[in-house]
């Protein structure tokens, strides 16, 4: 009998090609072990609440009231909710037509999009147009929609950093385009060299690929570096010269753990460069409620802002967004609350600031603890996490370990990470899932485990690593010096 | 200068081909008129809360508590929330790892998927496997994922009813496949003739198209018919003979307005047919929290259940779902609450039943009022809305009206619907947006306007229609007799 439509042989080849290591072999094995009763520390995905981070109180109060608007008429509401949460809930409900149970406009509620535009203007010093801001079910959905709009087929290329967050490689596979890698330089603190970019584009063109867009992740995932203004300016000039759209993944803009390189948006730099560039370079910037000190991943809220995108294209993007009717409405309200937060004098302001600061300062300490912890391990070196929520140590695997991995039918870093998981319960993602140079091995872990548990986790890692290194040490060379 | 990546000329042609009339020209014009201050009755999309339907109280209480879990420790919580809502909130929070702010598994929370499986077993009398149930951000997202998995290219065809809900045509265009239409017969109460199906498939094959799947919408959108068990059996046998996967859009399964043809799921019929069919026919069934008496559209919650889909394919679907990390968690809880509702004896049971019954009985009356209203109008005939939430009257346009439309550069039904909108504020969708036979014209409206407003709306429609018909009446033939 012929294969059926949903038999594996019949499936869309692009679907089969998709790889997504963040929830790949390691995650599946970790889930199995968890079922068997082993304690797993899920550091494979930036999911702060899953590791014990408490949600900010005020936004949860507001959204709870929006979910239960009948409480607003209840004389007892003041026993459980402060007056500013009640006022904010009324503010957002008034923006909806029918509350959280009604589809919004497919771009998201106009009122929230206006709040996003005001936030961008305050942040960057340049006005932003709410009509060019679309709310989405998390930033990933926005990235996928834009890539789907750009990619026409195999000969369309997108420049993606290596190492990269695998959303990009996955989406490019799914839409049948070509990933054009550019390498971040580990020894230069994961910096980006425009000459390498130029080479990557030249190589791709030689293969017949039209490079149409470039992705930057700033702060970097998995690498944690923050791009400097000078670097962003070079990138934008490069996009202008090479006629590339720039996709700016800026979801970690609130996650900064050093003072030398504060976050600066690609849009701000572009606007500051003036015409012709500020009028020509096409830029789409992404943000989310999942990261920062919010960490509201499960709500699935995001936005993208379009710069220099012609109205006819905006109409097309609107049309395709309409096919899924609307992004979920509760997360739109989280987005509004994030971009338009409490102000000094508001009843809940002090608590809000205390909670936010507590989270961000703890993350800063954890970034330091993790970097130092990794650097104290045998054959491990690690750049400091300047931003985002990941540590990305290089693991210098001895030849014997690489051999053992081959025997086990595993990629060497997968082999290492599986052993780590079995020994300690720490669930990481092998560096090969993000792309890395040939013969170099990494792992990615989030910096999200609770601060008080961090010393124990790092000790457990060190113990495993040093035993592993001893086991495979042949007193000759390592995978890379 | 060469066009830039996001200039219209450069965009993915499949994106450009997408059509989605539910939020198309009519909706955009209605939004404009609303901005200018005109009162618009948005009956273009099945969005009950937007037209005044109140949410069910109990599920909203539960989800509000889940959003604000700190209330569960508050001694005052009992002033605002009943004990069963508190217990249910604890029940669902215990299923999460980190509450609503944490990503769930990409397939949705195991606990909710188990509740869905139990619901399906109670409904159909056959066991269902939670591992084959994936939660999604609304049913549309699930439909899109499955079509993306099936469609490999232009030569892959999907049988879609005409008239159809344009999600299907839009998604097939977006993924670059071919829509193979089969016609529902208006004079047979929008019934489906398997001989016509066979002809559609034969024609498609003649053109070199491999027909891989068939879509049914039951109850029908926009047509409102309910498929009989005998008809479902014929369809399944046809799928078996022709080696087609069946996609069963059953989102309106709670929206039934007559007693002769209760809803019966495609899965139940398939299981009842026994082997080989029950073991062979691949079926994916879709459901949602957006319809029924819930109408929680804005929450974006849905699921799909897979039958006879091999594990390797399930793995592929899981992998692609993982790229967007997880469906939004609050809507997963709405799904749990919908499939596992209150039971007699629960504190909130009486209120829950009163509210649900109130909505469904009112919808039943409104279905009747609307059908009768349309049938009382000149040149309008309309089948009764047996299920779903739409009325789909045929409008017999006089030749002069068709001529006037051509002069105005409009498709005739679009012309009629625009005039209706301008005159009355009633925002409908022209039948051409769903597909209709050549020379036949319809419009789709939801039956959702508030019951007390319905007489006025139908009177306003009648006045407009009869004036329109008089204006263009040339006392000769109509568009179709």
mmCIF file of N, CA and C in Angstrom, chain A residues 3-8 10 12 15-16 18 20 23 27 47 49-50 60 64 67 71 74 80-81 97-98 100-106 137 141 148-149 151-152 212 243 280 282 291 295-300 310 313 316 319 322 324-326 328-330, chain B residues 3-8 10 12 15-16 18 20 23 27 47 49-50 60 64 67 71 74 80-81 97-98 100-106 137 141 148-149 151-152 212 243 280 282 291 295-300 310 313 316 319 322 324-326 328-330:
data_model
loop_
_atom_site.group_PDB
_atom_site.id
_atom_site.type_symbol
_atom_site.label_atom_id
_atom_site.label_comp_id
_atom_site.label_asym_id
_atom_site.label_seq_id
_atom_site.Cartn_x
_atom_site.Cartn_y
_atom_site.Cartn_z
ATOM 1 N N UNK A 3 2.316 4.879 0.904
ATOM 2 C CA UNK A 3 2.347 5.543 2.208
ATOM 3 C C UNK A 3 1.183 6.527 2.324
ATOM 4 N N UNK A 4 0.678 6.637 3.525
ATOM 5 C CA UNK A 4 -0.431 7.559 3.770
ATOM 6 C C UNK A 4 0.106 8.976 3.967
ATOM 7 N N UNK A 5 -0.783 9.964 3.908
ATOM 8 C CA UNK A 5 -0.352 11.372 3.913
ATOM 9 C C UNK A 5 0.458 11.716 5.150
ATOM 10 N N UNK A 6 0.144 11.080 6.268
ATOM 11 C CA UNK A 6 0.847 11.425 7.494
ATOM 12 C C UNK A 6 1.808 10.323 7.944
ATOM 13 N N UNK A 7 2.175 9.444 7.022
ATOM 14 C CA UNK A 7 3.300 8.541 7.289
ATOM 15 C C UNK A 7 4.593 9.336 7.099
ATOM 16 N N UNK A 8 5.606 8.949 7.803
ATOM 17 C CA UNK A 8 6.859 9.717 7.802
ATOM 18 C C UNK A 8 7.390 9.959 6.391
ATOM 19 N N UNK A 10 5.936 10.463 3.722
ATOM 20 C CA UNK A 10 5.187 11.420 2.910
ATOM 21 C C UNK A 10 5.366 12.867 3.357
ATOM 22 N N UNK A 12 6.369 16.672 4.506
ATOM 23 C CA UNK A 12 7.094 17.833 3.999
ATOM 24 C C UNK A 12 8.566 17.733 4.412
ATOM 25 N N UNK A 15 9.887 20.163 6.943
ATOM 26 C CA UNK A 15 9.543 19.836 8.331
ATOM 27 C C UNK A 15 10.577 18.878 8.907
ATOM 28 N N UNK A 16 10.934 17.882 8.102
ATOM 29 C CA UNK A 16 11.911 16.898 8.583
ATOM 30 C C UNK A 16 13.266 17.531 8.855
ATOM 31 N N UNK A 18 13.975 20.429 9.982
ATOM 32 C CA UNK A 18 14.022 21.317 11.156
ATOM 33 C C UNK A 18 14.774 20.641 12.298
ATOM 34 N N UNK A 20 15.854 21.441 16.425
ATOM 35 C CA UNK A 20 15.617 22.370 17.525
ATOM 36 C C UNK A 20 16.124 21.766 18.818
ATOM 37 N N UNK A 23 14.949 21.774 22.766
ATOM 38 C CA UNK A 23 14.055 20.730 23.236
ATOM 39 C C UNK A 23 14.324 19.439 22.465
ATOM 40 N N UNK A 27 16.770 17.174 26.169
ATOM 41 C CA UNK A 27 15.534 17.500 26.879
ATOM 42 C C UNK A 27 14.643 16.260 27.015
ATOM 43 N N UNK A 47 13.567 29.798 31.114
ATOM 44 C CA UNK A 47 12.198 29.648 31.622
ATOM 45 C C UNK A 47 12.213 29.954 33.121
ATOM 46 N N UNK A 49 10.423 31.155 35.611
ATOM 47 C CA UNK A 49 9.448 30.754 36.633
ATOM 48 C C UNK A 49 9.533 29.255 36.918
ATOM 49 N N UNK A 50 9.927 28.482 35.920
ATOM 50 C CA UNK A 50 10.042 27.036 36.127
ATOM 51 C C UNK A 50 11.140 26.719 37.132
ATOM 52 N N UNK A 60 0.365 40.674 37.657
ATOM 53 C CA UNK A 60 -0.517 39.523 37.859
ATOM 54 C C UNK A 60 -1.855 39.950 38.465
ATOM 55 N N UNK A 64 -5.286 39.287 36.516
ATOM 56 C CA UNK A 64 -6.313 38.501 37.234
ATOM 57 C C UNK A 64 -7.647 39.269 37.234
ATOM 58 N N UNK A 67 -9.220 39.104 33.894
ATOM 59 C CA UNK A 67 -9.846 37.798 33.658
ATOM 60 C C UNK A 67 -11.188 37.697 34.392
ATOM 61 N N UNK A 71 -15.263 41.054 39.364
ATOM 62 C CA UNK A 71 -14.717 41.443 40.670
ATOM 63 C C UNK A 71 -14.677 42.966 40.828
ATOM 64 N N UNK A 74 -17.385 44.216 42.784
ATOM 65 C CA UNK A 74 -17.590 43.565 44.071
ATOM 66 C C UNK A 74 -17.105 44.491 45.188
ATOM 67 N N UNK A 80 -8.497 42.342 48.453
ATOM 68 C CA UNK A 80 -7.479 41.522 47.781
ATOM 69 C C UNK A 80 -6.630 42.282 46.779
ATOM 70 N N UNK A 81 -7.136 43.423 46.286
ATOM 71 C CA UNK A 81 -6.416 44.117 45.215
ATOM 72 C C UNK A 81 -6.217 45.591 45.557
ATOM 73 N N UNK A 97 -12.706 45.167 23.111
ATOM 74 C CA UNK A 97 -14.146 45.186 22.838
ATOM 75 C C UNK A 97 -14.658 43.829 23.250
ATOM 76 N N UNK A 98 -15.001 43.724 24.549
ATOM 77 C CA UNK A 98 -15.549 42.466 25.020
ATOM 78 C C UNK A 98 -14.619 41.723 25.956
ATOM 79 N N UNK A 100 -11.169 39.954 27.720
ATOM 80 C CA UNK A 100 -10.108 39.034 27.290
ATOM 81 C C UNK A 100 -10.634 37.886 26.433
ATOM 82 N N UNK A 101 -11.947 37.686 26.429
ATOM 83 C CA UNK A 101 -12.522 36.581 25.677
ATOM 84 C C UNK A 101 -12.791 36.911 24.218
ATOM 85 N N UNK A 102 -12.568 38.155 23.827
ATOM 86 C CA UNK A 102 -12.824 38.547 22.432
ATOM 87 C C UNK A 102 -11.505 38.621 21.669
ATOM 88 N N UNK A 103 -11.505 38.137 20.418
ATOM 89 C CA UNK A 103 -10.353 38.380 19.557
ATOM 90 C C UNK A 103 -10.099 39.875 19.525
ATOM 91 N N UNK A 104 -8.849 40.259 19.524
ATOM 92 C CA UNK A 104 -8.528 41.658 19.257
ATOM 93 C C UNK A 104 -8.284 41.802 17.758
ATOM 94 N N UNK A 105 -7.975 42.998 17.330
ATOM 95 C CA UNK A 105 -7.447 43.181 15.978
ATOM 96 C C UNK A 105 -6.257 42.220 15.814
ATOM 97 N N UNK A 106 -6.009 41.766 14.600
ATOM 98 C CA UNK A 106 -4.958 40.767 14.375
ATOM 99 C C UNK A 106 -3.564 41.298 14.676
ATOM 100 N N UNK A 137 2.105 36.250 19.683
ATOM 101 C CA UNK A 137 2.134 35.235 20.757
ATOM 102 C C UNK A 137 3.576 34.872 21.089
ATOM 103 N N UNK A 141 7.041 33.726 17.414
ATOM 104 C CA UNK A 141 6.015 33.730 16.380
ATOM 105 C C UNK A 141 6.216 34.894 15.419
ATOM 106 N N UNK A 148 9.078 33.956 7.133
ATOM 107 C CA UNK A 148 8.187 33.370 6.129
ATOM 108 C C UNK A 148 7.852 34.383 5.031
ATOM 109 N N UNK A 149 7.806 35.647 5.390
ATOM 110 C CA UNK A 149 7.501 36.700 4.419
ATOM 111 C C UNK A 149 8.687 36.945 3.491
ATOM 112 N N UNK A 151 11.456 34.778 2.898
ATOM 113 C CA UNK A 151 12.053 33.635 2.189
ATOM 114 C C UNK A 151 11.140 33.136 1.078
ATOM 115 N N UNK A 152 11.624 33.175 -0.161
ATOM 116 C CA UNK A 152 10.837 32.692 -1.302
ATOM 117 C C UNK A 152 11.246 31.278 -1.695
ATOM 118 N N UNK A 212 19.322 37.963 1.718
ATOM 119 C CA UNK A 212 18.277 38.972 1.828
ATOM 120 C C UNK A 212 18.212 39.636 3.191
ATOM 121 N N UNK A 243 22.360 45.672 0.869
ATOM 122 C CA UNK A 243 20.902 45.603 0.649
ATOM 123 C C UNK A 243 20.256 44.444 1.427
ATOM 124 N N UNK A 280 16.391 54.145 4.620
ATOM 125 C CA UNK A 280 16.483 53.059 3.653
ATOM 126 C C UNK A 280 16.569 51.669 4.283
ATOM 127 N N UNK A 282 15.962 48.462 6.057
ATOM 128 C CA UNK A 282 14.757 47.818 6.585
ATOM 129 C C UNK A 282 15.121 47.049 7.838
ATOM 130 N N UNK A 291 11.197 37.511 28.959
ATOM 131 C CA UNK A 291 12.540 37.626 29.513
ATOM 132 C C UNK A 291 12.585 38.812 30.478
ATOM 133 N N UNK A 295 9.906 37.500 32.883
ATOM 134 C CA UNK A 295 9.994 36.050 32.729
ATOM 135 C C UNK A 295 8.654 35.378 32.515
ATOM 136 N N UNK A 296 7.704 36.115 31.911
ATOM 137 C CA UNK A 296 6.343 35.565 31.753
ATOM 138 C C UNK A 296 6.243 34.733 30.475
ATOM 139 N N UNK A 297 7.111 33.732 30.369
ATOM 140 C CA UNK A 297 7.193 32.878 29.174
ATOM 141 C C UNK A 297 5.854 32.228 28.818
ATOM 142 N N UNK A 298 5.209 31.672 29.818
ATOM 143 C CA UNK A 298 3.991 30.890 29.564
ATOM 144 C C UNK A 298 2.834 31.716 29.045
ATOM 145 N N UNK A 299 2.922 33.035 29.184
ATOM 146 C CA UNK A 299 1.824 33.881 28.716
ATOM 147 C C UNK A 299 1.880 34.064 27.194
ATOM 148 N N UNK A 300 3.071 33.923 26.632
ATOM 149 C CA UNK A 300 3.285 34.071 25.190
ATOM 150 C C UNK A 300 2.875 35.453 24.697
ATOM 151 N N UNK A 310 7.623 49.207 3.531
ATOM 152 C CA UNK A 310 6.576 49.918 2.789
ATOM 153 C C UNK A 310 5.166 49.448 3.179
ATOM 154 N N UNK A 313 3.774 46.083 2.047
ATOM 155 C CA UNK A 313 4.302 44.919 2.758
ATOM 156 C C UNK A 313 3.636 44.783 4.131
ATOM 157 N N UNK A 316 0.490 43.055 3.744
ATOM 158 C CA UNK A 316 0.634 41.603 3.556
ATOM 159 C C UNK A 316 0.866 40.903 4.892
ATOM 160 N N UNK A 319 -2.332 40.810 6.738
ATOM 161 C CA UNK A 319 -3.237 39.805 6.163
ATOM 162 C C UNK A 319 -2.904 38.403 6.690
ATOM 163 N N UNK A 322 -3.830 37.849 10.174
ATOM 164 C CA UNK A 322 -5.284 37.712 10.335
ATOM 165 C C UNK A 322 -5.755 36.266 10.232
ATOM 166 N N UNK A 324 -4.623 33.739 11.674
ATOM 167 C CA UNK A 324 -4.732 33.178 13.036
ATOM 168 C C UNK A 324 -5.561 34.077 13.956
ATOM 169 N N UNK A 325 -6.261 35.020 13.377
ATOM 170 C CA UNK A 325 -7.237 35.879 14.047
ATOM 171 C C UNK A 325 -6.630 36.906 14.985
ATOM 172 N N UNK A 326 -6.046 36.487 16.120
ATOM 173 C CA UNK A 326 -5.388 37.500 16.960
ATOM 174 C C UNK A 326 -4.434 36.832 17.928
ATOM 175 N N UNK A 328 -2.990 36.156 21.630
ATOM 176 C CA UNK A 328 -3.807 36.005 22.835
ATOM 177 C C UNK A 328 -3.847 37.329 23.588
ATOM 178 N N UNK A 329 -5.026 37.644 24.105
ATOM 179 C CA UNK A 329 -5.261 38.979 24.654
ATOM 180 C C UNK A 329 -4.627 39.179 26.033
ATOM 181 N N UNK A 330 -4.673 38.195 26.946
ATOM 182 C CA UNK A 330 -4.034 38.436 28.248
ATOM 183 C C UNK A 330 -2.573 38.851 28.117
ATOM 184 N N UNK B 3 15.159 46.086 -5.513
ATOM 185 C CA UNK B 3 14.176 46.095 -4.430
ATOM 186 C C UNK B 3 14.788 45.501 -3.163
ATOM 187 N N UNK B 4 14.380 46.031 -2.036
ATOM 188 C CA UNK B 4 14.884 45.535 -0.759
ATOM 189 C C UNK B 4 14.093 44.287 -0.358
ATOM 190 N N UNK B 5 14.626 43.560 0.641
ATOM 191 C CA UNK B 5 14.051 42.248 1.003
ATOM 192 C C UNK B 5 12.588 42.350 1.406
ATOM 193 N N UNK B 6 12.209 43.475 2.001
ATOM 194 C CA UNK B 6 10.833 43.593 2.463
ATOM 195 C C UNK B 6 10.027 44.589 1.629
ATOM 196 N N UNK B 7 10.504 44.900 0.430
ATOM 197 C CA UNK B 7 9.655 45.597 -0.534
ATOM 198 C C UNK B 7 8.687 44.579 -1.118
ATOM 199 N N UNK B 8 7.531 45.064 -1.524
ATOM 200 C CA UNK B 8 6.476 44.169 -1.972
ATOM 201 C C UNK B 8 6.941 43.209 -3.071
ATOM 202 N N UNK B 10 9.650 41.830 -3.579
ATOM 203 C CA UNK B 10 10.560 40.760 -3.151
ATOM 204 C C UNK B 10 9.870 39.666 -2.346
ATOM 205 N N UNK B 12 7.713 36.681 -0.542
ATOM 206 C CA UNK B 12 7.277 35.311 -0.807
ATOM 207 C C UNK B 12 5.929 35.332 -1.541
ATOM 208 N N UNK B 15 2.876 34.121 0.282
ATOM 209 C CA UNK B 15 2.296 35.093 1.218
ATOM 210 C C UNK B 15 1.333 36.001 0.468
ATOM 211 N N UNK B 16 1.758 36.447 -0.701
ATOM 212 C CA UNK B 16 0.907 37.360 -1.473
ATOM 213 C C UNK B 16 -0.390 36.693 -1.895
ATOM 214 N N UNK B 18 -2.171 34.531 -0.349
ATOM 215 C CA UNK B 18 -3.123 34.263 0.740
ATOM 216 C C UNK B 18 -4.301 35.232 0.656
ATOM 217 N N UNK B 20 -7.892 36.188 2.867
ATOM 218 C CA UNK B 20 -8.586 35.923 4.126
ATOM 219 C C UNK B 20 -9.692 36.952 4.320
ATOM 220 N N UNK B 23 -11.369 38.934 7.521
ATOM 221 C CA UNK B 23 -10.827 40.224 7.920
ATOM 222 C C UNK B 23 -10.277 40.948 6.687
ATOM 223 N N UNK B 27 -14.081 44.143 6.356
ATOM 224 C CA UNK B 27 -13.681 44.404 7.744
ATOM 225 C C UNK B 27 -12.892 45.703 7.840
ATOM 226 N N UNK B 47 -17.130 35.963 17.188
ATOM 227 C CA UNK B 47 -16.419 36.563 18.314
ATOM 228 C C UNK B 47 -17.447 36.964 19.369
ATOM 229 N N UNK B 49 -17.922 37.342 22.625
ATOM 230 C CA UNK B 49 -17.775 38.331 23.693
ATOM 231 C C UNK B 49 -17.756 39.752 23.145
ATOM 232 N N UNK B 50 -17.270 39.912 21.917
ATOM 233 C CA UNK B 50 -17.234 41.244 21.318
ATOM 234 C C UNK B 50 -18.647 41.776 21.094
ATOM 235 N N UNK B 60 -13.446 31.745 34.672
ATOM 236 C CA UNK B 60 -12.719 32.998 34.832
ATOM 237 C C UNK B 60 -12.191 33.153 36.262
ATOM 238 N N UNK B 64 -8.268 33.477 36.964
ATOM 239 C CA UNK B 64 -7.822 34.665 37.707
ATOM 240 C C UNK B 64 -6.972 34.235 38.900
ATOM 241 N N UNK B 67 -3.609 33.150 37.777
ATOM 242 C CA UNK B 67 -2.744 34.294 37.452
ATOM 243 C C UNK B 67 -2.202 34.945 38.725
ATOM 244 N N UNK B 71 -2.971 34.986 45.932
ATOM 245 C CA UNK B 71 -4.287 35.137 46.568
ATOM 246 C C UNK B 71 -4.693 33.883 47.326
ATOM 247 N N UNK B 74 -4.148 34.169 50.822
ATOM 248 C CA UNK B 74 -4.713 35.356 51.457
ATOM 249 C C UNK B 74 -5.957 34.968 52.252
ATOM 250 N N UNK B 80 -14.091 36.759 47.788
ATOM 251 C CA UNK B 80 -14.268 36.999 46.347
ATOM 252 C C UNK B 80 -14.391 35.727 45.515
ATOM 253 N N UNK B 81 -13.920 34.605 46.065
ATOM 254 C CA UNK B 81 -13.872 33.385 45.244
ATOM 255 C C UNK B 81 -14.514 32.213 45.991
ATOM 256 N N UNK B 97 4.818 23.600 36.095
ATOM 257 C CA UNK B 97 6.066 23.706 36.861
ATOM 258 C C UNK B 97 6.437 25.167 36.853
ATOM 259 N N UNK B 98 5.869 25.924 37.796
ATOM 260 C CA UNK B 98 6.195 27.335 37.870
ATOM 261 C C UNK B 98 5.035 28.248 37.526
ATOM 262 N N UNK B 100 1.657 29.982 35.593
ATOM 263 C CA UNK B 100 1.305 30.393 34.234
ATOM 264 C C UNK B 100 2.445 31.097 33.518
ATOM 265 N N UNK B 101 3.466 31.507 34.268
ATOM 266 C CA UNK B 101 4.575 32.235 33.654
ATOM 267 C C UNK B 101 5.657 31.334 33.091
ATOM 268 N N UNK B 102 5.520 30.040 33.280
ATOM 269 C CA UNK B 102 6.535 29.113 32.762
ATOM 270 C C UNK B 102 6.024 28.465 31.474
ATOM 271 N N UNK B 103 6.926 28.313 30.497
ATOM 272 C CA UNK B 103 6.574 27.510 29.331
ATOM 273 C C UNK B 103 6.148 26.138 29.813
ATOM 274 N N UNK B 104 5.139 25.590 29.192
ATOM 275 C CA UNK B 104 4.814 24.183 29.441
ATOM 276 C C UNK B 104 5.578 23.336 28.433
ATOM 277 N N UNK B 105 5.403 22.040 28.502
ATOM 278 C CA UNK B 105 5.844 21.189 27.407
ATOM 279 C C UNK B 105 5.234 21.735 26.112
ATOM 280 N N UNK B 106 5.926 21.537 24.990
ATOM 281 C CA UNK B 106 5.460 22.122 23.725
ATOM 282 C C UNK B 106 4.130 21.547 23.258
ATOM 283 N N UNK B 137 -2.398 27.196 20.421
ATOM 284 C CA UNK B 137 -2.937 28.560 20.611
ATOM 285 C C UNK B 137 -4.155 28.775 19.717
ATOM 286 N N UNK B 141 -4.171 27.501 14.712
ATOM 287 C CA UNK B 141 -2.734 27.225 14.733
ATOM 288 C C UNK B 141 -2.476 25.736 14.526
ATOM 289 N N UNK B 148 0.888 22.275 7.143
ATOM 290 C CA UNK B 148 2.302 22.497 6.830
ATOM 291 C C UNK B 148 3.080 21.177 6.824
ATOM 292 N N UNK B 149 2.655 20.256 7.651
ATOM 293 C CA UNK B 149 3.317 18.954 7.723
ATOM 294 C C UNK B 149 2.994 18.103 6.495
ATOM 295 N N UNK B 151 1.696 19.223 3.374
ATOM 296 C CA UNK B 151 1.907 19.791 2.028
ATOM 297 C C UNK B 151 3.393 19.890 1.708
ATOM 298 N N UNK B 152 3.820 19.203 0.652
ATOM 299 C CA UNK B 152 5.225 19.252 0.241
ATOM 300 C C UNK B 152 5.421 20.233 -0.906
ATOM 301 N N UNK B 212 -3.963 14.489 -0.968
ATOM 302 C CA UNK B 212 -3.427 13.840 0.234
ATOM 303 C C UNK B 212 -4.371 13.885 1.421
ATOM 304 N N UNK B 243 -7.045 6.810 0.057
ATOM 305 C CA UNK B 243 -5.803 7.042 0.814
ATOM 306 C C UNK B 243 -5.624 8.513 1.192
ATOM 307 N N UNK B 280 -6.567 2.183 10.032
ATOM 308 C CA UNK B 280 -5.821 2.678 8.882
ATOM 309 C C UNK B 280 -6.030 4.162 8.590
ATOM 310 N N UNK B 282 -6.127 7.866 8.613
ATOM 311 C CA UNK B 282 -5.456 8.875 9.437
ATOM 312 C C UNK B 282 -6.397 10.059 9.631
ATOM 313 N N UNK B 291 -15.359 28.651 20.897
ATOM 314 C CA UNK B 291 -16.738 28.541 20.431
ATOM 315 C C UNK B 291 -17.599 27.945 21.536
ATOM 316 N N UNK B 295 -16.937 30.668 24.150
ATOM 317 C CA UNK B 295 -16.643 31.853 23.343
ATOM 318 C C UNK B 295 -15.380 32.571 23.774
ATOM 319 N N UNK B 296 -14.407 31.831 24.336
ATOM 320 C CA UNK B 296 -13.196 32.484 24.861
ATOM 321 C C UNK B 296 -12.151 32.652 23.752
ATOM 322 N N UNK B 297 -12.550 33.330 22.686
ATOM 323 C CA UNK B 297 -11.689 33.510 21.507
ATOM 324 C C UNK B 297 -10.353 34.153 21.849
ATOM 325 N N UNK B 298 -10.414 35.217 22.636
ATOM 326 C CA UNK B 298 -9.215 36.013 22.898
ATOM 327 C C UNK B 298 -8.160 35.265 23.701
ATOM 328 N N UNK B 299 -8.547 34.158 24.325
ATOM 329 C CA UNK B 299 -7.580 33.400 25.120
ATOM 330 C C UNK B 299 -6.688 32.536 24.230
ATOM 331 N N UNK B 300 -7.185 32.194 23.049
ATOM 332 C CA UNK B 300 -6.430 31.383 22.076
ATOM 333 C C UNK B 300 -6.066 30.016 22.669
ATOM 334 N N UNK B 310 1.573 7.580 12.750
ATOM 335 C CA UNK B 310 2.710 6.811 13.283
ATOM 336 C C UNK B 310 3.584 7.653 14.209
ATOM 337 N N UNK B 313 5.947 10.334 12.898
ATOM 338 C CA UNK B 313 5.298 11.577 12.466
ATOM 339 C C UNK B 313 4.940 12.424 13.673
ATOM 340 N N UNK B 316 7.832 14.342 14.677
ATOM 341 C CA UNK B 316 8.111 15.496 13.809
ATOM 342 C C UNK B 316 7.204 16.669 14.169
ATOM 343 N N UNK B 319 8.415 18.166 17.320
ATOM 344 C CA UNK B 319 9.630 18.948 17.101
ATOM 345 C C UNK B 319 9.291 20.343 16.581
ATOM 346 N N UNK B 322 7.849 22.562 19.089
ATOM 347 C CA UNK B 322 8.846 23.024 20.056
ATOM 348 C C UNK B 322 9.518 24.331 19.643
ATOM 349 N N UNK B 324 8.203 26.975 18.659
ATOM 350 C CA UNK B 324 7.511 28.106 19.313
ATOM 351 C C UNK B 324 7.375 27.873 20.814
ATOM 352 N N UNK B 325 8.117 26.908 21.342
ATOM 353 C CA UNK B 325 8.247 26.644 22.773
ATOM 354 C C UNK B 325 7.003 26.071 23.421
ATOM 355 N N UNK B 326 5.917 26.845 23.570
ATOM 356 C CA UNK B 326 4.712 26.214 24.111
ATOM 357 C C UNK B 326 3.500 27.058 23.794
ATOM 358 N N UNK B 328 0.164 29.079 24.840
ATOM 359 C CA UNK B 328 0.009 29.897 26.054
ATOM 360 C C UNK B 328 -0.679 29.082 27.148
ATOM 361 N N UNK B 329 -0.188 29.241 28.364
ATOM 362 C CA UNK B 329 -0.610 28.367 29.461
ATOM 363 C C UNK B 329 -2.008 28.707 29.998
ATOM 364 N N UNK B 330 -2.373 29.982 30.151
ATOM 365 C CA UNK B 330 -3.730 30.254 30.656
ATOM 366 C C UNK B 330 -4.814 29.571 29.818
#
